[in-house]
mmCIF file of C-alpha atoms in Angstrom:
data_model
loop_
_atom_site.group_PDB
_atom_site.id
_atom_site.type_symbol
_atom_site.label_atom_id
_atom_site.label_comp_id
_atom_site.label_asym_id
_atom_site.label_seq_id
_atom_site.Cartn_x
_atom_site.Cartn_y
_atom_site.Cartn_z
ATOM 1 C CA UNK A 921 -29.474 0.027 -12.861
ATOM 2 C CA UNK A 922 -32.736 1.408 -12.743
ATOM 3 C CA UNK A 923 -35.492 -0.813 -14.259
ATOM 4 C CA UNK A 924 -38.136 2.153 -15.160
ATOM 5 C CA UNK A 925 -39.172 3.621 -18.758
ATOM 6 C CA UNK A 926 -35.890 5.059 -20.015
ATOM 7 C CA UNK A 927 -36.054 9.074 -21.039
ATOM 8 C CA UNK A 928 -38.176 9.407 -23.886
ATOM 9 C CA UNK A 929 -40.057 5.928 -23.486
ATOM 10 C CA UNK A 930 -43.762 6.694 -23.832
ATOM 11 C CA UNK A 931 -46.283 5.004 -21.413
ATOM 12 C CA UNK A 932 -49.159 2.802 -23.072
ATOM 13 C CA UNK A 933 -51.771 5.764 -23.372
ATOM 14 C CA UNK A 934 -49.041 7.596 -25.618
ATOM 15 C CA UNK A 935 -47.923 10.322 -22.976
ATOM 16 C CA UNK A 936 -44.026 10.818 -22.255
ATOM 17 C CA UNK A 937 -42.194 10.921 -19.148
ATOM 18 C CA UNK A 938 -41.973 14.488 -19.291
ATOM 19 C CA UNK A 939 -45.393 15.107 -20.130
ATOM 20 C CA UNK A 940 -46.664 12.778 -16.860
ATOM 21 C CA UNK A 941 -44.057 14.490 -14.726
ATOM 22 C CA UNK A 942 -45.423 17.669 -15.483
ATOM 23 C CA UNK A 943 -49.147 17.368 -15.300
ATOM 24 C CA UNK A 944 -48.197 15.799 -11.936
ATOM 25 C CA UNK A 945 -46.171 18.749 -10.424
ATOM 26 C CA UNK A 946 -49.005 20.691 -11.852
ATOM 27 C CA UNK A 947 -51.514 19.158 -9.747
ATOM 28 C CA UNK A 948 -49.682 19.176 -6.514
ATOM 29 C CA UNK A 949 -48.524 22.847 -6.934
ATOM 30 C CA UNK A 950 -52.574 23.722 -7.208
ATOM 31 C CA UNK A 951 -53.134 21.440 -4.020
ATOM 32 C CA UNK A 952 -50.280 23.453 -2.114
ATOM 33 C CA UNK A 953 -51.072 26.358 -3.439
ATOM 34 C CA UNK A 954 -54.404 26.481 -2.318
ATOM 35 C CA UNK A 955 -53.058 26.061 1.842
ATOM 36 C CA UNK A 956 -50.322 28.449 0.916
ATOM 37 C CA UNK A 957 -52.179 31.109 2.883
ATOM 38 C CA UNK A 958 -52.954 28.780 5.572
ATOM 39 C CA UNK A 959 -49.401 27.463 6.284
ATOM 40 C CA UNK A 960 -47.187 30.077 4.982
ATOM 41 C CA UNK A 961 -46.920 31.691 8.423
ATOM 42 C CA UNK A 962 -45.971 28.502 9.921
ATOM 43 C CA UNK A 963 -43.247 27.787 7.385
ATOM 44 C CA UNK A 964 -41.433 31.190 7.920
ATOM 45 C CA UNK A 965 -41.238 30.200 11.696
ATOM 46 C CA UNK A 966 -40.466 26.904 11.256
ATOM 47 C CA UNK A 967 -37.367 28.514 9.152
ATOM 48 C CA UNK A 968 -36.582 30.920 11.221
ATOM 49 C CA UNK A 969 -36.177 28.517 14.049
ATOM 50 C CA UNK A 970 -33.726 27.017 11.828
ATOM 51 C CA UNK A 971 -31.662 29.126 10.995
ATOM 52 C CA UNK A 972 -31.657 30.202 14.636
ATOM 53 C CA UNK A 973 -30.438 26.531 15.771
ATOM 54 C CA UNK A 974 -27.634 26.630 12.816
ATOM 55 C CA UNK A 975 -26.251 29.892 13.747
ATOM 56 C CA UNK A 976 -25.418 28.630 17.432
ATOM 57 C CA UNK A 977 -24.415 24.978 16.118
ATOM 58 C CA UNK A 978 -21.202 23.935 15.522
ATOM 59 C CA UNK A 979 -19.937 23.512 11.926
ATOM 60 C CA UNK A 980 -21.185 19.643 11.023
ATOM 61 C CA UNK A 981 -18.600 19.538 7.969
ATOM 62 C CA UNK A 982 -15.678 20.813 9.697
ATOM 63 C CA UNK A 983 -15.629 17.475 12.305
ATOM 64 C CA UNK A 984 -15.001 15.005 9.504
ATOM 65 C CA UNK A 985 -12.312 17.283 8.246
ATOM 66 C CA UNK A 986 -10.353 17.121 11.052
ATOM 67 C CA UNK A 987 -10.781 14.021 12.788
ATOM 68 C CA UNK A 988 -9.941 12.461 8.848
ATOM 69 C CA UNK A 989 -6.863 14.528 9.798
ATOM 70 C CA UNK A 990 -5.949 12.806 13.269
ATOM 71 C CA UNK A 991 -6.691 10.134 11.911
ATOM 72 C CA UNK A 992 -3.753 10.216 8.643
ATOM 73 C CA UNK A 993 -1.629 11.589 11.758
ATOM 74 C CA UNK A 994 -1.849 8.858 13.712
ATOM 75 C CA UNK A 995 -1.690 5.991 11.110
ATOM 76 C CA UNK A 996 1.440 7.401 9.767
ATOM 77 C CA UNK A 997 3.259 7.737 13.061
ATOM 78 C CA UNK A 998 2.826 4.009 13.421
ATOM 79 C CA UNK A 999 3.769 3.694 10.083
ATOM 80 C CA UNK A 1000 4.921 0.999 9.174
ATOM 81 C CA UNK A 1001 3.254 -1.210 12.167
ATOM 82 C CA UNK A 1002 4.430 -4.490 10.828
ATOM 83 C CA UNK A 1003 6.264 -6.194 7.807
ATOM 84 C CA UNK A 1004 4.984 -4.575 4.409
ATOM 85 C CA UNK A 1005 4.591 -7.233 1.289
ATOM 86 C CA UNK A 1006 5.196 -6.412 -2.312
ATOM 87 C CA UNK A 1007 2.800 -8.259 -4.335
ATOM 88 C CA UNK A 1008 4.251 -9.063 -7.590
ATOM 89 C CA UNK A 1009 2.849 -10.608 -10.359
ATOM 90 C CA UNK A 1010 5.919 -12.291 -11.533
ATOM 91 C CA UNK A 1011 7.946 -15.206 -11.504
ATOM 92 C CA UNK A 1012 10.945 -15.600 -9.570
ATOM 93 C CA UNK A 1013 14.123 -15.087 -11.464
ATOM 94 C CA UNK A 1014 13.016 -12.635 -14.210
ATOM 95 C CA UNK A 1015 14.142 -9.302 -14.472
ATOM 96 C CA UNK A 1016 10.879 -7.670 -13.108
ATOM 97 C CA UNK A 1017 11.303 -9.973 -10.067
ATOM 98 C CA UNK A 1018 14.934 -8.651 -9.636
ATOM 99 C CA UNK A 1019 13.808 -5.053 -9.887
ATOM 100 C CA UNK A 1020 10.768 -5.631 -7.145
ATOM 101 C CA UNK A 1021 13.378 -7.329 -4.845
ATOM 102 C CA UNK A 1022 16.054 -4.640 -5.005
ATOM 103 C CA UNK A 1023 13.349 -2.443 -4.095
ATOM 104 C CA UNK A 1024 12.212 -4.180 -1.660
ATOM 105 C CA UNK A 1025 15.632 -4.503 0.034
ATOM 106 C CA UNK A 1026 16.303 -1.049 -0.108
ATOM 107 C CA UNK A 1027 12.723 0.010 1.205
ATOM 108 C CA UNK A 1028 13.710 -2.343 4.135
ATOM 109 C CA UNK A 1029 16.587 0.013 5.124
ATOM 110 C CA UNK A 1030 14.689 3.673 4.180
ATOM 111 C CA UNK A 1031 11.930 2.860 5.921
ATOM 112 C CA UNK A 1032 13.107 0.627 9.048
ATOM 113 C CA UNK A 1033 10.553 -2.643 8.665
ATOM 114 C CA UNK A 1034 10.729 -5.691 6.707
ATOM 115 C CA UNK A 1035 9.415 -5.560 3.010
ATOM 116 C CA UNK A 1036 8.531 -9.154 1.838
ATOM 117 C CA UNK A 1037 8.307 -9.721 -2.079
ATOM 118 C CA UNK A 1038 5.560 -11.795 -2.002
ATOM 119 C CA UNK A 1039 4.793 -13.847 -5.904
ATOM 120 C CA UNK A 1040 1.662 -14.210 -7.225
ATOM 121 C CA UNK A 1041 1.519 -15.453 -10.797
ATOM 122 C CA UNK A 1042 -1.225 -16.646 -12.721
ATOM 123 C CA UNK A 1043 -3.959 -14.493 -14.621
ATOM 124 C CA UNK A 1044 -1.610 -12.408 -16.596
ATOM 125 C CA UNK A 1045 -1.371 -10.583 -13.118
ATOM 126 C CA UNK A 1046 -4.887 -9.913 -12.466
ATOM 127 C CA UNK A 1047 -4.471 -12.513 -9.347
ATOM 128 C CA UNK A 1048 -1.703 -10.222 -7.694
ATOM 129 C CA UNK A 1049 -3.749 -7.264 -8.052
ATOM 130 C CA UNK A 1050 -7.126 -8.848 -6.998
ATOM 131 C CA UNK A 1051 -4.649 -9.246 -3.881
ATOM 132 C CA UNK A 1052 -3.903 -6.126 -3.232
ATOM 133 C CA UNK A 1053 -7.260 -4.258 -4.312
ATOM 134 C CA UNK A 1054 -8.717 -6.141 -1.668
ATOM 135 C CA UNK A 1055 -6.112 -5.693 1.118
ATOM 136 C CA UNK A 1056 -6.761 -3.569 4.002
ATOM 137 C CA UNK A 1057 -6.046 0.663 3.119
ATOM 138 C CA UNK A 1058 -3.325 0.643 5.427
ATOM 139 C CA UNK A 1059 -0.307 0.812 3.361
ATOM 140 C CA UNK A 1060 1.459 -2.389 4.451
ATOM 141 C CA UNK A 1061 0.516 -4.192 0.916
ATOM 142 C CA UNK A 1062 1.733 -2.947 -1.940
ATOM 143 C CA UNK A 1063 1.214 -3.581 -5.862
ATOM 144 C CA UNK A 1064 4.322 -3.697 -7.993
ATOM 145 C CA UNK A 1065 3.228 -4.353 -11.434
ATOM 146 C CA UNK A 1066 3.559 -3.265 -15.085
ATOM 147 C CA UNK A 1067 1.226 -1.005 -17.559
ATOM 148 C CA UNK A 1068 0.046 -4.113 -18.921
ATOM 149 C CA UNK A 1069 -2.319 -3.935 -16.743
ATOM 150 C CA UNK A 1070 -4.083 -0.899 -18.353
ATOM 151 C CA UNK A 1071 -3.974 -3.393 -21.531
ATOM 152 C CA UNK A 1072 -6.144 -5.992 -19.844
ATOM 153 C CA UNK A 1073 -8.789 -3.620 -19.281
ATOM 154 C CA UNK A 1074 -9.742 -3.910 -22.710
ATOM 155 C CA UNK A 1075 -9.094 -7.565 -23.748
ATOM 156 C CA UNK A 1076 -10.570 -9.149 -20.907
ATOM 157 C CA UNK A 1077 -13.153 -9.238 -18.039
ATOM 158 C CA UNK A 1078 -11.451 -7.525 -14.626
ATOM 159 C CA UNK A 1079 -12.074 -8.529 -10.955
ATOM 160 C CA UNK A 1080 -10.587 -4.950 -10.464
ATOM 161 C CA UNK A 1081 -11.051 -0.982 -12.004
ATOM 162 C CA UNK A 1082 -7.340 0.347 -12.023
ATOM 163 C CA UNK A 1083 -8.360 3.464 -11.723
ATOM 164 C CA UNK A 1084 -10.581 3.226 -8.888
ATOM 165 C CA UNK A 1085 -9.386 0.641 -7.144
ATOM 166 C CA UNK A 1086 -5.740 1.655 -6.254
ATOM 167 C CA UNK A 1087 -3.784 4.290 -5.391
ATOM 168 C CA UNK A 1088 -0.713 5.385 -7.320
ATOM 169 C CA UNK A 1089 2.279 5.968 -5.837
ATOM 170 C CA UNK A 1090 5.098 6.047 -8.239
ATOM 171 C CA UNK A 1091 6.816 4.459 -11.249
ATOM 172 C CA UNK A 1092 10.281 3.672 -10.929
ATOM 173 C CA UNK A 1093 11.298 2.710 -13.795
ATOM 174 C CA UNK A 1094 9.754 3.145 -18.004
ATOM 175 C CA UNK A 1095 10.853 -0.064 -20.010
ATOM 176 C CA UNK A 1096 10.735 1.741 -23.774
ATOM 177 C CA UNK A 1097 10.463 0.177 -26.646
ATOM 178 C CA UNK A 1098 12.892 0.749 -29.755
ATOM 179 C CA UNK A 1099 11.026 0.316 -33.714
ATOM 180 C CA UNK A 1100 14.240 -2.507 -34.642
ATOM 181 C CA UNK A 1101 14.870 -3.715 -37.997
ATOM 182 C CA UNK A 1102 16.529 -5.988 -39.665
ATOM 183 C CA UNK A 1103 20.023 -4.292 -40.325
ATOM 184 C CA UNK A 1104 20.138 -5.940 -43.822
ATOM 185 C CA UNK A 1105 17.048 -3.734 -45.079
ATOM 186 C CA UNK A 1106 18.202 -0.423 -46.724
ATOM 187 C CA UNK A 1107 15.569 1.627 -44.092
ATOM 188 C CA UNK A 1108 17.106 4.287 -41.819
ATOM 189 C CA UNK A 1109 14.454 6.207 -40.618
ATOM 190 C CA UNK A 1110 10.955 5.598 -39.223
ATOM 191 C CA UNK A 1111 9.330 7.440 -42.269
ATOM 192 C CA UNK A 1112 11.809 4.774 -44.897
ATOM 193 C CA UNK A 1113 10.010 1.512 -42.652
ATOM 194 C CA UNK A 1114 6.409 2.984 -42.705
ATOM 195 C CA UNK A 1115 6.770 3.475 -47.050
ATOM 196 C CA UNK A 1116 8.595 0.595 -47.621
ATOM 197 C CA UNK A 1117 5.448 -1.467 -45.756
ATOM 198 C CA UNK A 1118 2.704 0.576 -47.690
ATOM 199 C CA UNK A 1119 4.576 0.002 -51.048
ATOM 200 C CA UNK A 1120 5.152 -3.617 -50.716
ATOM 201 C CA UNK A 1121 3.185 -4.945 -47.175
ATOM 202 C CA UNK A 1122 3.544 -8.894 -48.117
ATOM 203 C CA UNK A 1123 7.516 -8.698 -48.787
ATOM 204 C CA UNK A 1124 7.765 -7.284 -44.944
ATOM 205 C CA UNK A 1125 6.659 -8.713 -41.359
ATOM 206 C CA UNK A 1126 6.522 -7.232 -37.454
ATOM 207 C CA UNK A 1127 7.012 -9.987 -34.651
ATOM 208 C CA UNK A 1128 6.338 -9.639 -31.061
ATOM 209 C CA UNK A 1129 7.003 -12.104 -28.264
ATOM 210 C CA UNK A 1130 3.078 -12.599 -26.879
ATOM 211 C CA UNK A 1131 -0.035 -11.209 -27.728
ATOM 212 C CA UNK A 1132 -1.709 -8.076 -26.191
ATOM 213 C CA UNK A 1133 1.635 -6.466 -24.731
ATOM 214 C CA UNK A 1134 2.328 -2.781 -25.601
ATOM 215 C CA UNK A 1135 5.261 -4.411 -28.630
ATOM 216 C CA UNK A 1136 2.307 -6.291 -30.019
ATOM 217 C CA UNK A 1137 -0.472 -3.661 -30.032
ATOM 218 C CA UNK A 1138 2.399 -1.007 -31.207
ATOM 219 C CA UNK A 1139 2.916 -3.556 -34.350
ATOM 220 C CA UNK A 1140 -0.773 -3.722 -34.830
ATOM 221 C CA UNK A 1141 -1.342 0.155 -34.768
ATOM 222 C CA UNK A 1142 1.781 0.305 -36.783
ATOM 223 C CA UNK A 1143 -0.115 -1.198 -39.830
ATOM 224 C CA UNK A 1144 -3.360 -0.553 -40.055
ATOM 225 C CA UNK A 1145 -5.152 0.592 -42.690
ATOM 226 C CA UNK A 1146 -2.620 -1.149 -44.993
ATOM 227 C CA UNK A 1147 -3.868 -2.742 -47.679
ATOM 228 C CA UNK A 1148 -3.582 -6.726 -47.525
ATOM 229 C CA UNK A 1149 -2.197 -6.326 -44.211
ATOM 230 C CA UNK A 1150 1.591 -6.713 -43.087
ATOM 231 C CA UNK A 1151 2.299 -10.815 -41.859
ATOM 232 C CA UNK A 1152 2.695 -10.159 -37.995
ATOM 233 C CA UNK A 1153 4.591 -13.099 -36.313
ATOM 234 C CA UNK A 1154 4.289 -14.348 -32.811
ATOM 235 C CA UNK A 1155 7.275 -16.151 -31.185
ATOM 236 C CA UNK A 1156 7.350 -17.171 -28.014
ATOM 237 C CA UNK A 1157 9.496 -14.444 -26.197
ATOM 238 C CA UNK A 1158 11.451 -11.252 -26.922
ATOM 239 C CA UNK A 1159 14.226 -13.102 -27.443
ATOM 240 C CA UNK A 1160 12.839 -15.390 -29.851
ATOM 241 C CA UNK A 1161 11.751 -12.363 -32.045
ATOM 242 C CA UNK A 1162 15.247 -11.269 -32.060
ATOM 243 C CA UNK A 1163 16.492 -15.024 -33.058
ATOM 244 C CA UNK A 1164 13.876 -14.727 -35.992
ATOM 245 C CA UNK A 1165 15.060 -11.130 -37.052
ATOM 246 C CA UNK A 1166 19.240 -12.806 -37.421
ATOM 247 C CA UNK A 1167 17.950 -15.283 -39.334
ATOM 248 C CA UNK A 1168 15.724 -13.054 -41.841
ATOM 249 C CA UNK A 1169 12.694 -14.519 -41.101
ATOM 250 C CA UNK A 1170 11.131 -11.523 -39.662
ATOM 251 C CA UNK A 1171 12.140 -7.910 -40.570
ATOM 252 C CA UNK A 1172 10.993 -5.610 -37.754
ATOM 253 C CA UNK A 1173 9.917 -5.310 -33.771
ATOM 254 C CA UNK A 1174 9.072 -3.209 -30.969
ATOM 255 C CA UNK A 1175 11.434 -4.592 -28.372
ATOM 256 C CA UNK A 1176 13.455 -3.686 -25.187
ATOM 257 C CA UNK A 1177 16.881 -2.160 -25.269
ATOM 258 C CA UNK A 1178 17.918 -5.323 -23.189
ATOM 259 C CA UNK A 1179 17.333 -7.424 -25.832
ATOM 260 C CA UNK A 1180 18.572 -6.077 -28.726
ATOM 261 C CA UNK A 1181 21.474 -3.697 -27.644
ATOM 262 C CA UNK A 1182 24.521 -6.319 -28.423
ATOM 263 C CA UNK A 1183 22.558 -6.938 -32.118
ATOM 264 C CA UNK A 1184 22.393 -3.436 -32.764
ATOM 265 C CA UNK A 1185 26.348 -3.162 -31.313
ATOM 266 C CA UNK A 1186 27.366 -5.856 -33.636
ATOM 267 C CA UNK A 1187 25.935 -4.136 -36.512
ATOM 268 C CA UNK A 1188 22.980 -6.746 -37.065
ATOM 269 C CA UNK A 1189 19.904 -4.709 -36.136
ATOM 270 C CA UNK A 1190 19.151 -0.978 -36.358
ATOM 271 C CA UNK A 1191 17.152 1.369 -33.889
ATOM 272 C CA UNK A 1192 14.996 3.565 -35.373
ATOM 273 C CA UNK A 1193 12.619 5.007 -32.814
ATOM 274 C CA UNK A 1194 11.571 4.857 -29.693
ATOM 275 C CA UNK A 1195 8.309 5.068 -27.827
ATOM 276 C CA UNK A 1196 7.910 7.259 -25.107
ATOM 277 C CA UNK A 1197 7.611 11.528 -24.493
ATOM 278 C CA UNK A 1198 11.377 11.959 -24.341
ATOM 279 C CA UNK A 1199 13.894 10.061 -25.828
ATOM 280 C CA UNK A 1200 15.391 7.294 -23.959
ATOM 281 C CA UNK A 1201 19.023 7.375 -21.844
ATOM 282 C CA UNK A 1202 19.698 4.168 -23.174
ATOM 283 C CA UNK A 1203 19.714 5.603 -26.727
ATOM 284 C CA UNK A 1204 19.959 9.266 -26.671
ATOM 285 C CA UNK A 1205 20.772 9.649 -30.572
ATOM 286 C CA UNK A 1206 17.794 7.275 -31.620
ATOM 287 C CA UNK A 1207 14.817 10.053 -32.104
ATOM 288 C CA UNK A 1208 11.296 9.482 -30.777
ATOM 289 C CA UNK A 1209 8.464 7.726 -33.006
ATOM 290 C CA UNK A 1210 6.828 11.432 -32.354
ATOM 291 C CA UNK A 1211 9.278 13.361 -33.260
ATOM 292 C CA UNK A 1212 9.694 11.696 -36.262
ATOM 293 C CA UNK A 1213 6.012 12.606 -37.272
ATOM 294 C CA UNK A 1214 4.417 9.242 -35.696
ATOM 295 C CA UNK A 1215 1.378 10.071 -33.183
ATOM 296 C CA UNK A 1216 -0.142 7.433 -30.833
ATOM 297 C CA UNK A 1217 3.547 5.941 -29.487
ATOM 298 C CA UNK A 1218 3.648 8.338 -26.667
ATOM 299 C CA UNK A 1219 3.329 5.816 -23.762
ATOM 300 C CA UNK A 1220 6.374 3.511 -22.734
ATOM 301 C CA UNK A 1221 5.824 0.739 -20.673
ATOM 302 C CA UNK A 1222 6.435 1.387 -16.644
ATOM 303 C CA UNK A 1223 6.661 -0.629 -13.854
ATOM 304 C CA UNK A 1224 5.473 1.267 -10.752
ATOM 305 C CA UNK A 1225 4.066 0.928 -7.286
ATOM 306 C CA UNK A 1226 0.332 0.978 -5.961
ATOM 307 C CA UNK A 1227 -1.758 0.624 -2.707
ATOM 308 C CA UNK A 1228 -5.508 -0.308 -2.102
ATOM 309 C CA UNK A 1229 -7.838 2.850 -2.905
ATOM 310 C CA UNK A 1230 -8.510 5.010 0.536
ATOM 311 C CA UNK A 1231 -4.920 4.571 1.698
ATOM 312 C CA UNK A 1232 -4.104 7.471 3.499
ATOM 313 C CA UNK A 1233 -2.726 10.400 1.942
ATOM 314 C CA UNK A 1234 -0.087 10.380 4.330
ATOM 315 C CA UNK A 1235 0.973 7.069 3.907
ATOM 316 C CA UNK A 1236 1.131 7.445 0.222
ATOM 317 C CA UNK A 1237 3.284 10.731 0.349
ATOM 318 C CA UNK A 1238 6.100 8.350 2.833
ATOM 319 C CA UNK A 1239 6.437 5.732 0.144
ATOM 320 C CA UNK A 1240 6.736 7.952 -2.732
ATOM 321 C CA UNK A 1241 9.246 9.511 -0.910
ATOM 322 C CA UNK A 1242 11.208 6.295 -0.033
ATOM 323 C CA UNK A 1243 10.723 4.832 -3.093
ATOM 324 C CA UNK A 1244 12.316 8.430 -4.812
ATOM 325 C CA UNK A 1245 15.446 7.930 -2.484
ATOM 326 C CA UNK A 1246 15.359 4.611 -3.108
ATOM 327 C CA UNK A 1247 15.892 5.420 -7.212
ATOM 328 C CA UNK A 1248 17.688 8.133 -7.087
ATOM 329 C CA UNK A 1249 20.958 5.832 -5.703
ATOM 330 C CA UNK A 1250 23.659 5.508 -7.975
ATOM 331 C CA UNK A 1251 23.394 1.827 -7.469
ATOM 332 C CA UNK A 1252 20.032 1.799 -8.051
ATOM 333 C CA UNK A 1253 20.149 3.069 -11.031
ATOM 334 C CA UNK A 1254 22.621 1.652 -12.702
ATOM 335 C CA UNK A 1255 21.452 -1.471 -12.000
ATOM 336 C CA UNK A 1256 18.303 0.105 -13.811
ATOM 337 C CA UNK A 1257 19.681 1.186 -16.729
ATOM 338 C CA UNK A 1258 22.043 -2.083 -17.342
ATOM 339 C CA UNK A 1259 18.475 -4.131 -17.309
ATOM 340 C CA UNK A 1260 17.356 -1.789 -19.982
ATOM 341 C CA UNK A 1261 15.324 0.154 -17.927
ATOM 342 C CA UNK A 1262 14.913 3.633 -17.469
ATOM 343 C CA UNK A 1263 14.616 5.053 -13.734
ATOM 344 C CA UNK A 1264 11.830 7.606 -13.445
ATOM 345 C CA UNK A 1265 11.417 10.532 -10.875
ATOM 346 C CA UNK A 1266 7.572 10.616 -10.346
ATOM 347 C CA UNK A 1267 4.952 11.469 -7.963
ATOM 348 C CA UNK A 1268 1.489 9.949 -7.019
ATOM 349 C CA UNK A 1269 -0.155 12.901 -8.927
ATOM 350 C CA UNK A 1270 2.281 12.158 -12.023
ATOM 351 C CA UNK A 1271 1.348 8.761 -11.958
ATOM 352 C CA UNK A 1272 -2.637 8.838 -11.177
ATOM 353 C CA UNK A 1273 -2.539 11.162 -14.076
ATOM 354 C CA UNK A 1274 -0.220 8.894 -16.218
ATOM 355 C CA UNK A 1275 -2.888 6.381 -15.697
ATOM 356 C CA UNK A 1276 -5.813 7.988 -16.742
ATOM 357 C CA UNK A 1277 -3.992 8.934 -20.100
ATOM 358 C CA UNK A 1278 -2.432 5.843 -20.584
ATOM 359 C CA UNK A 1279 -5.512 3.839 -20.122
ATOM 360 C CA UNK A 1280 -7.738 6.291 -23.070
ATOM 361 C CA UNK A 1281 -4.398 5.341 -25.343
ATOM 362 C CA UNK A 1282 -4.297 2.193 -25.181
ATOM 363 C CA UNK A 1283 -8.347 1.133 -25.627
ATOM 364 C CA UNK A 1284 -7.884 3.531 -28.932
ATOM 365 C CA UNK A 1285 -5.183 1.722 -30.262
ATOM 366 C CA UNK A 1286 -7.221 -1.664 -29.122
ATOM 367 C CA UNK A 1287 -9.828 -0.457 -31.306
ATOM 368 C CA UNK A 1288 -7.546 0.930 -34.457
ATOM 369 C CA UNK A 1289 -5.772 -2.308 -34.360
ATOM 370 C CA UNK A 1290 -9.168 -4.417 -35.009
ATOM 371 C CA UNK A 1291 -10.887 -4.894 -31.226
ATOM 372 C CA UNK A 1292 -9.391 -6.648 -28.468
ATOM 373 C CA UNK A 1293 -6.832 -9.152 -28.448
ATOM 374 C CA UNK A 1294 -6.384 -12.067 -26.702
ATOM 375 C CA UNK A 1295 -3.085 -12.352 -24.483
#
């Protein structure tokens, strides 16, 4: 940053910026104007001459233009060059793993050279996208990750911008999240929860499985500005909430479909709402927190697909179309959709504008909710 007076700073004799800066163009325009006669002939030449040597030059802009051009050409013809990897920020074994692999194995076929999954925990992901941010623009490493990561921007120092240093490709899938209560409380709609809290906050409590994910920042927004606050429970994992919830000791969560589906089968929990634009395959009778009169739930979490900033255009445009065909196989996503994930059809520009949104959301609700939160 610039070390100079800021705008409006005075200097030590009293005089502002914009009182120095004009007594000084004041001075110099008497000084030129006083040779004006004596070089003004000159300087009409000198422009002419100019103009002359533009008019029979070739365009300077266009050559950039075009040889960026060749140059997307020819990377994507030898595209891919060599086995891609698929940085994940995941362990083995879960179901985000399983989802990057299946990709992975598919991409293999669609696009005719190896695509290693490639692990890198630690960080709360920032170490698998450190990875790929730095990686060479070439499209043969590739970010599969979670919105999370537009989460972290707000809670914690960054070795990475999301926004500026990747490029989108797509999101395959939207993980929503379902408002679940106990099916023992008398609440059937989002609007019955949300008056039963502000009547009687300390007889009620939210749970989430770890701090700063999109359930636990939902919860938070959920009850702010109530008075004495609503008791909000961390266990250690999704499925520990829902162990809590059977045994009473928590009434509500934001949590997966996954994880609650055979509860709310069974008749021991109860959807009502989901997050999200559009209400969710999974649940197509279960109403959205929006259209139920709730603003600020509009964003479900995603996981989705990204390359280092500057990869070519071209490149980009061949793995969004892959990874399309990829999703749109009936395997695919059924597979999806019995994880409790939704399969998405997106494009880079969908996404890249996805993320900008998402990311404004998200540091709002970190600030409704009381500042950031440590994961």
């Amino acid at each position: 940053m610039f070390k100079g007076r800021k705008p409006g700073q005075r200097s030590r004799n009293g005089e502002s910026w914009r009182g120095r800066l004009s007594r000084r163009h004041g001075a110099s325009h008497r000084r030129i104007g006083r040779g004006r006669g004596r070089w003004g002939a000159l300087a009409v030449a000198i422009v002419a001459v100019l103009i002359a040597l533009l008019a029979f030059s070739p365009p300077l802009l266009a050559a950039p233009r075009g040889s960026e051009r060749a140059a997307e050409r020819s990377a994507l013809m030898s595209y891919p060059g060599r086995p891609i990897r698929l940085i994940v920020p995941f362990p083995a074994g879960g179901v985000p793993d399983a989802v990057a692999r299946m990709l992975a194995e598919r991409l293999t076929l669609t696009l005719g050279a190896p695509v290693e999954v490639d692990n890198r925990t630690g960080s709360a992901g920032t170490m698998a996208g450190e990875v790929v941010a730095k990686a060479s623009s070439d499209g043969h490493t590739l970010l599969f990750h979670q919105s999370t990561m537009l989460i972290q921007q707000g809670v914690d120092p960054m070795p990475y911008d999301v926004v500026r240093d990747f490029t989108p490709v797509v999101r395959v899938a939207s993980a929503p999240l379902f408002l679940v209560v106990d099916a023992r409380l008398p609440m059937h709609s989002p609007e019955q929860w949300l008056h039963a809290v502000r009547s009687s906050p300390a007889a009620y409590s939210f749970g989430s499985g770890q701090a700063g994910t999109p359930a636990h920042l939902y919860a938070e927004y959920w009850v702010r500005g109530v008075r004495n606050g609503v008791p909000l429970v961390t266990a250690k994992g999704e499925a520990a909430v829902v162990q809590e919830m059977l045994a009473g000791r928590i009434s509500a969560c934001f949590c997966s479909f996954a994880t609650v589906q055979s509860h709310v089968r069974s008749g021991a929990l109860r959807l009502l709402g989901v997050t999200g634009a559009a209400r969710s395959p999974l649940a197509p009778t279960v109403p959205t927190l929006h259209e139920t009169g709730m603003d600020g739930y509009g964003s479900a979490p995603w996981f989705g697909v990204m390359a280092p900033a500057k990869t070519p255009r071209a490149i980009v445009a061949r793995l969004a179309t892959a990874l399309q065909k990829v999703t749109a196989e009936p395997e695919v996503r059924e597979r999806l959709l019995s994880a409790g994930l939704t399969p998405l059809e997106d494009s880079p520009d969908a996404f890249a504008t996805a993320i900008r949104s998402e990311s404004i959301q998200w540091q709002v609700i970190l600030r409704q909710a009381g500042g950031p939160i440590n994961p």
